[in-house]
Amino acid sequence: MTENTNFKVQHKRRRNQQTDYKQRLELLKSGKPRAVVRTSNKHTKMHLSFYQEEGDENAYFTSTEELEGYGWNHHTGNLPAAYLAGFLMGSRAEEDEAILDIGLQEYKQGSRVFAAVKGMNDAGLEVPAGEEAFPEEERIEGHHIV
């Protein structure tokens, strides 16, 4: 057994690759609500999250699953579905601006995350992102699928 170790155990959520505490602190310092976007193979889920001492409050939640109730008969894990869900989220939100929180996902230009952000921006919820990060209009309209 070693008596003097120089090893520091990380927080449990960091060890399990669930939370980047440094990034989270920077987002919370902004004082703006966080537009959280998470993707899976089948759906894109997003919510507007506010910081509270006892835990984050998720005010508005939207998923591509909800599009089926609006007559969407296609797959829900693609760019057009993410854009429409982001537009739905932006139209529901009462706030004017938010900051993007994608967690431990990689930033990839033209991805479903940025399609959802473009939908939020088009609906009136201002989420800062560079124009080069958004997908092309043909992809948002679904011309690449047909």
mmCIF file of C-alpha atoms in Angstrom:
data_model
loop_
_atom_site.group_PDB
_atom_site.id
_atom_site.type_symbol
_atom_site.label_atom_id
_atom_site.label_comp_id
_atom_site.label_asym_id
_atom_site.label_seq_id
_atom_site.Cartn_x
_atom_site.Cartn_y
_atom_site.Cartn_z
ATOM 1 C CA MET A 1 0.000 0.000 0.000
ATOM 2 C CA THR A 2 1.157 3.471 -0.773
ATOM 3 C CA GLU A 3 1.066 5.939 2.072
ATOM 4 C CA ASN A 4 1.286 9.140 0.031
ATOM 5 C CA THR A 5 -0.624 9.216 -3.234
ATOM 6 C CA ASN A 6 -0.950 12.086 -5.649
ATOM 7 C CA PHE A 7 -4.193 10.830 -7.115
ATOM 8 C CA LYS A 8 -7.377 12.865 -6.857
ATOM 9 C CA VAL A 9 -10.671 11.060 -7.400
ATOM 10 C CA GLN A 10 -12.964 12.923 -9.794
ATOM 11 C CA HIS A 11 -16.625 13.596 -9.116
ATOM 12 C CA LYS A 12 -18.863 10.627 -9.828
ATOM 13 C CA ARG A 13 -20.750 12.295 -12.703
ATOM 14 C CA ARG A 14 -17.419 13.219 -14.324
ATOM 15 C CA ARG A 15 -16.076 9.673 -13.955
ATOM 16 C CA ASN A 16 -19.245 8.355 -15.596
ATOM 17 C CA GLN A 17 -18.818 10.920 -18.411
ATOM 18 C CA GLN A 18 -22.135 12.627 -17.628
ATOM 19 C CA THR A 19 -21.071 16.166 -16.617
ATOM 20 C CA ASP A 20 -18.281 18.547 -17.577
ATOM 21 C CA TYR A 21 -18.212 20.734 -14.477
ATOM 22 C CA LYS A 22 -15.882 23.359 -15.951
ATOM 23 C CA GLN A 23 -18.164 23.883 -18.953
ATOM 24 C CA ARG A 24 -21.263 23.853 -16.719
ATOM 25 C CA LEU A 25 -19.810 26.569 -14.469
ATOM 26 C CA GLU A 26 -19.074 28.803 -17.471
ATOM 27 C CA LEU A 27 -22.629 28.358 -18.748
ATOM 28 C CA LEU A 28 -24.126 29.134 -15.339
ATOM 29 C CA LYS A 29 -22.019 32.298 -14.989
ATOM 30 C CA SER A 30 -23.790 33.758 -18.019
ATOM 31 C CA GLY A 31 -27.021 34.031 -16.021
ATOM 32 C CA LYS A 32 -29.065 33.015 -19.072
ATOM 33 C CA PRO A 33 -31.278 29.943 -19.302
ATOM 34 C CA ARG A 34 -29.628 26.961 -20.971
ATOM 35 C CA ALA A 35 -31.040 25.435 -24.139
ATOM 36 C CA VAL A 36 -30.079 21.797 -23.606
ATOM 37 C CA VAL A 37 -30.082 19.608 -26.734
ATOM 38 C CA ARG A 38 -29.516 15.846 -26.613
ATOM 39 C CA THR A 39 -29.602 13.472 -29.582
ATOM 40 C CA SER A 40 -30.044 9.738 -29.944
ATOM 41 C CA ASN A 41 -30.403 7.568 -33.024
ATOM 42 C CA LYS A 42 -34.177 7.829 -32.904
ATOM 43 C CA HIS A 43 -35.025 11.219 -31.365
ATOM 44 C CA THR A 44 -33.753 14.699 -30.574
ATOM 45 C CA LYS A 45 -34.763 16.027 -27.165
ATOM 46 C CA MET A 46 -34.372 19.569 -25.886
ATOM 47 C CA HIS A 47 -35.370 21.597 -22.875
ATOM 48 C CA LEU A 48 -34.875 25.049 -21.432
ATOM 49 C CA SER A 49 -33.168 24.742 -18.066
ATOM 50 C CA PHE A 50 -32.859 27.320 -15.278
ATOM 51 C CA TYR A 51 -30.384 27.086 -12.402
ATOM 52 C CA GLN A 52 -31.846 26.622 -8.910
ATOM 53 C CA GLU A 53 -29.893 25.927 -5.719
ATOM 54 C CA GLU A 54 -31.823 22.721 -5.052
ATOM 55 C CA GLY A 55 -31.403 21.559 -8.661
ATOM 56 C CA ASP A 56 -31.972 22.725 -12.209
ATOM 57 C CA GLU A 57 -35.537 23.527 -13.230
ATOM 58 C CA ASN A 58 -36.570 22.347 -16.682
ATOM 59 C CA ALA A 59 -39.237 24.785 -17.803
ATOM 60 C CA TYR A 60 -39.989 23.740 -21.385
ATOM 61 C CA PHE A 61 -39.442 20.295 -22.882
ATOM 62 C CA THR A 62 -39.759 19.271 -26.517
ATOM 63 C CA SER A 63 -38.914 16.084 -28.358
ATOM 64 C CA THR A 64 -39.189 14.965 -31.949
ATOM 65 C CA GLU A 65 -41.689 12.380 -30.663
ATOM 66 C CA GLU A 66 -44.235 15.212 -30.340
ATOM 67 C CA LEU A 67 -44.127 15.853 -34.090
ATOM 68 C CA GLU A 68 -46.211 12.729 -34.678
ATOM 69 C CA GLY A 69 -49.101 14.536 -32.979
ATOM 70 C CA TYR A 70 -48.766 17.322 -35.555
ATOM 71 C CA GLY A 71 -48.955 14.918 -38.511
ATOM 72 C CA TRP A 72 -45.242 14.097 -38.986
ATOM 73 C CA ASN A 73 -45.193 10.606 -40.553
ATOM 74 C CA HIS A 74 -41.455 10.300 -41.149
ATOM 75 C CA HIS A 75 -38.452 9.239 -39.101
ATOM 76 C CA THR A 76 -37.832 11.436 -36.046
ATOM 77 C CA GLY A 77 -34.046 11.118 -35.940
ATOM 78 C CA ASN A 78 -33.190 13.367 -38.887
ATOM 79 C CA LEU A 79 -32.367 17.032 -39.552
ATOM 80 C CA PRO A 80 -35.818 18.266 -40.595
ATOM 81 C CA ALA A 81 -37.407 16.708 -37.493
ATOM 82 C CA ALA A 82 -34.779 18.338 -35.255
ATOM 83 C CA TYR A 83 -35.410 21.716 -36.908
ATOM 84 C CA LEU A 84 -39.180 21.429 -36.424
ATOM 85 C CA ALA A 85 -38.794 20.371 -32.788
ATOM 86 C CA GLY A 86 -36.464 23.338 -32.227
ATOM 87 C CA PHE A 87 -39.026 25.635 -33.831
ATOM 88 C CA LEU A 88 -41.702 24.186 -31.547
ATOM 89 C CA MET A 89 -39.437 24.739 -28.541
ATOM 90 C CA GLY A 90 -38.715 28.337 -29.520
ATOM 91 C CA SER A 91 -42.390 29.110 -30.005
ATOM 92 C CA ARG A 92 -43.271 27.697 -26.565
ATOM 93 C CA ALA A 93 -40.536 29.527 -24.672
ATOM 94 C CA GLU A 94 -41.380 32.851 -23.075
ATOM 95 C CA GLU A 95 -37.723 33.910 -22.820
ATOM 96 C CA ASP A 96 -35.969 35.994 -25.452
ATOM 97 C CA GLU A 97 -32.517 34.418 -25.271
ATOM 98 C CA ALA A 98 -30.715 31.325 -24.056
ATOM 99 C CA ILE A 99 -27.273 29.764 -24.275
ATOM 100 C CA LEU A 100 -26.581 26.405 -25.933
ATOM 101 C CA ASP A 101 -25.631 23.457 -23.718
ATOM 102 C CA ILE A 102 -24.811 20.240 -25.568
ATOM 103 C CA GLY A 103 -23.000 18.588 -22.671
ATOM 104 C CA LEU A 104 -20.199 16.210 -23.598
ATOM 105 C CA GLN A 105 -21.241 15.878 -27.250
ATOM 106 C CA GLU A 106 -18.844 17.087 -29.921
ATOM 107 C CA TYR A 107 -19.590 20.310 -31.780
ATOM 108 C CA LYS A 108 -20.136 19.318 -35.385
ATOM 109 C CA GLN A 109 -21.220 21.816 -38.025
ATOM 110 C CA GLY A 110 -24.442 20.982 -39.818
ATOM 111 C CA SER A 111 -25.558 18.467 -37.196
ATOM 112 C CA ARG A 112 -29.014 17.879 -35.720
ATOM 113 C CA VAL A 113 -28.006 19.946 -32.688
ATOM 114 C CA PHE A 114 -27.512 23.034 -34.821
ATOM 115 C CA ALA A 115 -30.641 22.281 -36.855
ATOM 116 C CA ALA A 116 -32.567 22.449 -33.569
ATOM 117 C CA VAL A 117 -30.785 25.701 -32.661
ATOM 118 C CA LYS A 118 -31.722 27.177 -36.049
ATOM 119 C CA GLY A 119 -35.338 26.220 -35.383
ATOM 120 C CA MET A 120 -35.207 27.958 -32.000
ATOM 121 C CA ASN A 121 -33.691 31.082 -33.575
ATOM 122 C CA ASP A 122 -36.306 31.156 -36.342
ATOM 123 C CA ALA A 123 -39.090 30.916 -33.732
ATOM 124 C CA GLY A 124 -37.763 33.894 -31.765
ATOM 125 C CA LEU A 125 -35.634 32.301 -29.030
ATOM 126 C CA GLU A 126 -32.170 33.810 -29.599
ATOM 127 C CA VAL A 127 -29.494 31.130 -29.097
ATOM 128 C CA PRO A 128 -26.065 32.395 -30.226
ATOM 129 C CA ALA A 129 -24.348 30.245 -32.846
ATOM 130 C CA GLY A 130 -22.293 31.001 -35.933
ATOM 131 C CA GLU A 131 -24.017 30.914 -39.312
ATOM 132 C CA GLU A 132 -21.437 28.400 -40.564
ATOM 133 C CA ALA A 133 -22.576 25.912 -37.892
ATOM 134 C CA PHE A 134 -26.134 25.684 -39.233
ATOM 135 C CA PRO A 135 -27.044 23.055 -41.838
ATOM 136 C CA GLU A 136 -27.806 24.109 -45.388
ATOM 137 C CA GLU A 137 -31.407 25.026 -46.238
ATOM 138 C CA GLU A 138 -31.756 22.036 -48.609
ATOM 139 C CA ARG A 139 -30.923 19.673 -45.751
ATOM 140 C CA ILE A 140 -33.309 21.400 -43.337
ATOM 141 C CA GLU A 141 -36.097 21.128 -45.917
ATOM 142 C CA GLY A 142 -35.295 17.423 -46.384
ATOM 143 C CA HIS A 143 -34.220 17.423 -50.040
ATOM 144 C CA HIS A 144 -31.328 15.075 -49.194
ATOM 145 C CA ILE A 145 -33.790 12.458 -47.884
ATOM 146 C CA VAL A 146 -36.206 12.314 -50.807
#
